[in-house]
PDB file of C-alpha atoms and ligand atoms in Angstrom:
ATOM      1  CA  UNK A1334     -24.011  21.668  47.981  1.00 42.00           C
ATOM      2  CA  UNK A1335     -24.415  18.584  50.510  1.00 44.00           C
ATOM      3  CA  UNK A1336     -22.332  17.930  53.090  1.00 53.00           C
ATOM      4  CA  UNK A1337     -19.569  20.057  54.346  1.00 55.00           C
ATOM      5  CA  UNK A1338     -16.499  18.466  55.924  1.00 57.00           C
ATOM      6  CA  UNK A1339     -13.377  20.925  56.377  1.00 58.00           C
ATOM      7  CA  UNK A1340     -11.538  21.612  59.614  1.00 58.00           C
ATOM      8  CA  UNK A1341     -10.692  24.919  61.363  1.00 54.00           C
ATOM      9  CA  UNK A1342      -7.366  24.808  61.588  1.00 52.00           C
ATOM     10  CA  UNK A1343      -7.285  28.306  63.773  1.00 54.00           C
ATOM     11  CA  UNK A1344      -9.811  27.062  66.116  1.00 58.00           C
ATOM     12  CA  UNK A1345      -8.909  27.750  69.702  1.00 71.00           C
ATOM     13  CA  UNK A1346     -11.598  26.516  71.609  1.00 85.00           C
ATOM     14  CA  UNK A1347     -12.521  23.257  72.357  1.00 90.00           C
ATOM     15  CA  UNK A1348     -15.994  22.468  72.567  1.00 95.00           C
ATOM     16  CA  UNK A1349     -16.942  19.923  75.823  1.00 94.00           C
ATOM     17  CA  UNK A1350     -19.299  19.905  78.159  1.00 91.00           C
ATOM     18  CA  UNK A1351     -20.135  23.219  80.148  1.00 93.00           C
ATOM     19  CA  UNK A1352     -17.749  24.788  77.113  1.00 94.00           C
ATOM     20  CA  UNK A1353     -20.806  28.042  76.996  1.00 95.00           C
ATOM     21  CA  UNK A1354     -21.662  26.812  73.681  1.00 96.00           C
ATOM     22  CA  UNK A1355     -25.085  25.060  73.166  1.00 97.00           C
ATOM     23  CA  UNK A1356     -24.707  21.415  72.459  1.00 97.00           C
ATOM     24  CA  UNK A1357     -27.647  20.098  69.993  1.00 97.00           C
ATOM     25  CA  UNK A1358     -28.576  16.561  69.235  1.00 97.00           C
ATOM     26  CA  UNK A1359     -27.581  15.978  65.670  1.00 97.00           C
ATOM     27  CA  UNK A1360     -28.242  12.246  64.131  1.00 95.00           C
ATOM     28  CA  UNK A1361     -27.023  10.510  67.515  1.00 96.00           C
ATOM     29  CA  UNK A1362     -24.068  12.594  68.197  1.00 97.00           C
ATOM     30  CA  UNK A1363     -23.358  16.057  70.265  1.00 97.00           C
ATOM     31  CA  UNK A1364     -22.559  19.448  68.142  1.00 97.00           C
ATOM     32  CA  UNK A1365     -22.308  23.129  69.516  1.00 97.00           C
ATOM     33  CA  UNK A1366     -23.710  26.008  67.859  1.00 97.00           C
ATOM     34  CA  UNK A1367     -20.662  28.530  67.579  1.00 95.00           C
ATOM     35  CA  UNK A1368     -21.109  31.996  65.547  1.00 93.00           C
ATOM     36  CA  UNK A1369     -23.648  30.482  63.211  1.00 95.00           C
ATOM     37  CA  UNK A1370     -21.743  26.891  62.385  1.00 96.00           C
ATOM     38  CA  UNK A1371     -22.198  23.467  63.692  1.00 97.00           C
ATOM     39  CA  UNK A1372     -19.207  22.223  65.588  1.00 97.00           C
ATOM     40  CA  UNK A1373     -18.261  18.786  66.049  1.00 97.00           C
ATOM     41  CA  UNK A1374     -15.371  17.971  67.959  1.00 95.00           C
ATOM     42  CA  UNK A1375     -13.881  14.956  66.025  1.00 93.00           C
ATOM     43  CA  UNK A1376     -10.442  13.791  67.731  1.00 92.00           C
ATOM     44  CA  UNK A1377      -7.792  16.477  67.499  1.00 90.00           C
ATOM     45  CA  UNK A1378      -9.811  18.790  64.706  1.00 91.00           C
ATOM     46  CA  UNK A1379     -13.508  20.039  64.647  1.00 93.00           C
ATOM     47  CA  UNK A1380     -15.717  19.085  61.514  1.00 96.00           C
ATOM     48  CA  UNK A1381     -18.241  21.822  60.177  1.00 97.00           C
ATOM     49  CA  UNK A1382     -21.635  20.050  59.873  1.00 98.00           C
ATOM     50  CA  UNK A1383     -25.311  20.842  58.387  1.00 98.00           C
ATOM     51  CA  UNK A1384     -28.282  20.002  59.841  1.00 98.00           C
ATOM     52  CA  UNK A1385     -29.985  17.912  56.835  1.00 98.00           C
ATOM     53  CA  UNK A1386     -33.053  18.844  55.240  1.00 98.00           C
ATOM     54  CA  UNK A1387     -35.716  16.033  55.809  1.00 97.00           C
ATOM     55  CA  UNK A1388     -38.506  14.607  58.060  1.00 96.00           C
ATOM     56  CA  UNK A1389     -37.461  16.224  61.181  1.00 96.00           C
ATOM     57  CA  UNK A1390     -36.486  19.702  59.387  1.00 98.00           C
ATOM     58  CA  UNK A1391     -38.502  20.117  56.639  1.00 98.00           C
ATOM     59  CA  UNK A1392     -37.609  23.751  54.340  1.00 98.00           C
ATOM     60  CA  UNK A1393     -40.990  24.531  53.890  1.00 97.00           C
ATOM     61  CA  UNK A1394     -42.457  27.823  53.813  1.00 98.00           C
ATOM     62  CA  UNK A1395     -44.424  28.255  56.875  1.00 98.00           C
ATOM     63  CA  UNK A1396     -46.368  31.307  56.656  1.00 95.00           C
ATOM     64  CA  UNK A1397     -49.032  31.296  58.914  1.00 95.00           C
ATOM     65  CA  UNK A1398     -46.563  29.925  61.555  1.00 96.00           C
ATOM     66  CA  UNK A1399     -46.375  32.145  64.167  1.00 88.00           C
ATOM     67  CA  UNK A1400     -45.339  30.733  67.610  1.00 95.00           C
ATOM     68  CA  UNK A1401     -44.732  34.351  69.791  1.00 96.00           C
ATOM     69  CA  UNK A1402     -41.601  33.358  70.942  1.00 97.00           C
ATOM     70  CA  UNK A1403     -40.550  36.850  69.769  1.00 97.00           C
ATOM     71  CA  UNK A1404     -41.979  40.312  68.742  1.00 94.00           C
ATOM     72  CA  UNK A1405     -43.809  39.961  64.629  1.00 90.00           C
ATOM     73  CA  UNK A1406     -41.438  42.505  64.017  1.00 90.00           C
ATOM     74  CA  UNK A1407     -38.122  40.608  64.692  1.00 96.00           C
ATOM     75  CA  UNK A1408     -35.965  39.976  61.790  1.00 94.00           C
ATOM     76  CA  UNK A1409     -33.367  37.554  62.222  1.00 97.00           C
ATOM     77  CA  UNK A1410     -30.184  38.358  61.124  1.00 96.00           C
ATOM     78  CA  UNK A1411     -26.571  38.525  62.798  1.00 92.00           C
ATOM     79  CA  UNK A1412     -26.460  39.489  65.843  1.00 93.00           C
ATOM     80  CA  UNK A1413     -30.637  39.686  66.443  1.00 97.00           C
ATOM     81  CA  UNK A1414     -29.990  37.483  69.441  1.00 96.00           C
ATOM     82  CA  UNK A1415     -30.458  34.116  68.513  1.00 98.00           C
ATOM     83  CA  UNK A1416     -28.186  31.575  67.453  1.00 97.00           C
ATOM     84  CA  UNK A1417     -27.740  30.730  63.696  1.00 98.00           C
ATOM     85  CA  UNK A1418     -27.810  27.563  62.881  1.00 98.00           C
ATOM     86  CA  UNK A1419     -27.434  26.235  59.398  1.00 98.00           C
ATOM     87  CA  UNK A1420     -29.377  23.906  57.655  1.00 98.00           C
ATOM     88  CA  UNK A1421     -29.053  22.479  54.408  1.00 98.00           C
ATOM     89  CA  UNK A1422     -28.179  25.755  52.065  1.00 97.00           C
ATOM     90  CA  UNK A1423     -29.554  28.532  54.028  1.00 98.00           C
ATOM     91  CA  UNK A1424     -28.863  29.885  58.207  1.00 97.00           C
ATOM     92  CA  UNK A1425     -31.749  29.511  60.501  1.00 98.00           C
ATOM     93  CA  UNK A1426     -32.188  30.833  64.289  1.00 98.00           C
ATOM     94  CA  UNK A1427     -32.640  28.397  66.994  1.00 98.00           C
ATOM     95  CA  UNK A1428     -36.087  29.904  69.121  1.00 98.00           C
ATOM     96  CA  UNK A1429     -37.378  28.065  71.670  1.00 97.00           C
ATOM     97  CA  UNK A1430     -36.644  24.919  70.347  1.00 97.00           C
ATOM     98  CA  UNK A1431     -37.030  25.172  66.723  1.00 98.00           C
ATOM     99  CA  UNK A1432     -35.870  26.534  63.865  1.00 98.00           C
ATOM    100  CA  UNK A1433     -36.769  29.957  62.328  1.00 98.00           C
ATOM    101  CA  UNK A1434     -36.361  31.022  58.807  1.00 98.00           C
ATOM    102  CA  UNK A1435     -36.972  34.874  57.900  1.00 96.00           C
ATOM    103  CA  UNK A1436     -38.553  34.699  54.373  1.00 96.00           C
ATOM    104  CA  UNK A1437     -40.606  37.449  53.009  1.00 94.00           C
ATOM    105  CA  UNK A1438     -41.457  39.052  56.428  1.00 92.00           C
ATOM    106  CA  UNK A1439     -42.598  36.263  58.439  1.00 95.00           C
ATOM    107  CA  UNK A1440     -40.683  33.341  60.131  1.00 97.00           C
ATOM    108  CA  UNK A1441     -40.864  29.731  58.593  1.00 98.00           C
ATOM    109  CA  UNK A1442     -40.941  27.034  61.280  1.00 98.00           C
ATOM    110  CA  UNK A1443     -38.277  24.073  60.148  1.00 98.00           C
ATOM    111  CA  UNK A1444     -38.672  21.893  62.678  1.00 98.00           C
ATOM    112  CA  UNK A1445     -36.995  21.094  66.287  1.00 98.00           C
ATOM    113  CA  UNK A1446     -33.776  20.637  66.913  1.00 98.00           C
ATOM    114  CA  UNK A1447     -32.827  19.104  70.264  1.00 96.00           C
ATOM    115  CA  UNK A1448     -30.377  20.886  72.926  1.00 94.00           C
ATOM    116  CA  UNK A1449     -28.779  18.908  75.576  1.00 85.00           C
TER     117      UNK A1449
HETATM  118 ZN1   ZN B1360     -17.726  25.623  72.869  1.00 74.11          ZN
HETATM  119 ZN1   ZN B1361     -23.343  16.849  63.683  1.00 74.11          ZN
HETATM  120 ZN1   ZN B1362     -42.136  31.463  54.201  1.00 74.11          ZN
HETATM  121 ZN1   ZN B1363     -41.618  29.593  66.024  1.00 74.11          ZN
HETATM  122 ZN1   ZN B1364     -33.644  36.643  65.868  1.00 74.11          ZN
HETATM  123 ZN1   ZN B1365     -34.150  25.957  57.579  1.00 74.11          ZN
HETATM  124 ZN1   ZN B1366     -38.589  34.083  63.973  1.00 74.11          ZN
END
């Protein structure tokens, strides 16, 4: 599985600007986190994209990362409160700047991610 490239046809909203969505710097463009996918508004459709799995965002296992941003307790999921954001095969959860990964009860730390 590599990159992903299929439209939602049934998508309403346009992402822009102020849209309530938050825009993240991905590879010199603008994309906007929405339920868990990464939006990018390409002329009259919106491409799903991935947030690669290099340099910047490694998919390591972390496990002595542990920033506080949130309780040791917290397990991310749907709905837990942060965004999903997916990278290469997996979801992660945007906090504070970077991405978490649940994995075997504690969060792996794959890397920054930009918002704008
Ligand atoms: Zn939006
Ligand atoms: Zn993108
Ligand atoms: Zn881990
Ligand atoms: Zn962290
Ligand atoms: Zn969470
Ligand atoms: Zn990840
Ligand atoms: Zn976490």
């Amino acid at each position: 599985m590599s990159h992903h490239h299929h439209t939602h046809a049934e998508h309403q909203h346009r992402h822009g600007e102020g849209c309530g969505h938050t825009a993240i710097s991905h590879e010199g463009h603008t994309d906007y986190l929405h339920d868990g996918h990464l939006h990018h508004v390409h002329g009259d459709h919106t491409d799903e994209h991935v947030l690669g799995v290099g340099e910047a965002n490694r998919a390591d296992c972390t496990p002595s990362h542990a920033c506080g941003a949130h309780e040791k307790a917290h397990t991310h999921g749907p709905g837990c409160g942060h965004e999903g954001v997916p990278h290469g095969d997996h979801t992660d959860y945007l906090v504070a700047g970077h991405l978490h990964h649940p994995h075997a009860g504690h969060c792996d730390d794959h890397g920054g991610v930009q918002t704008r």
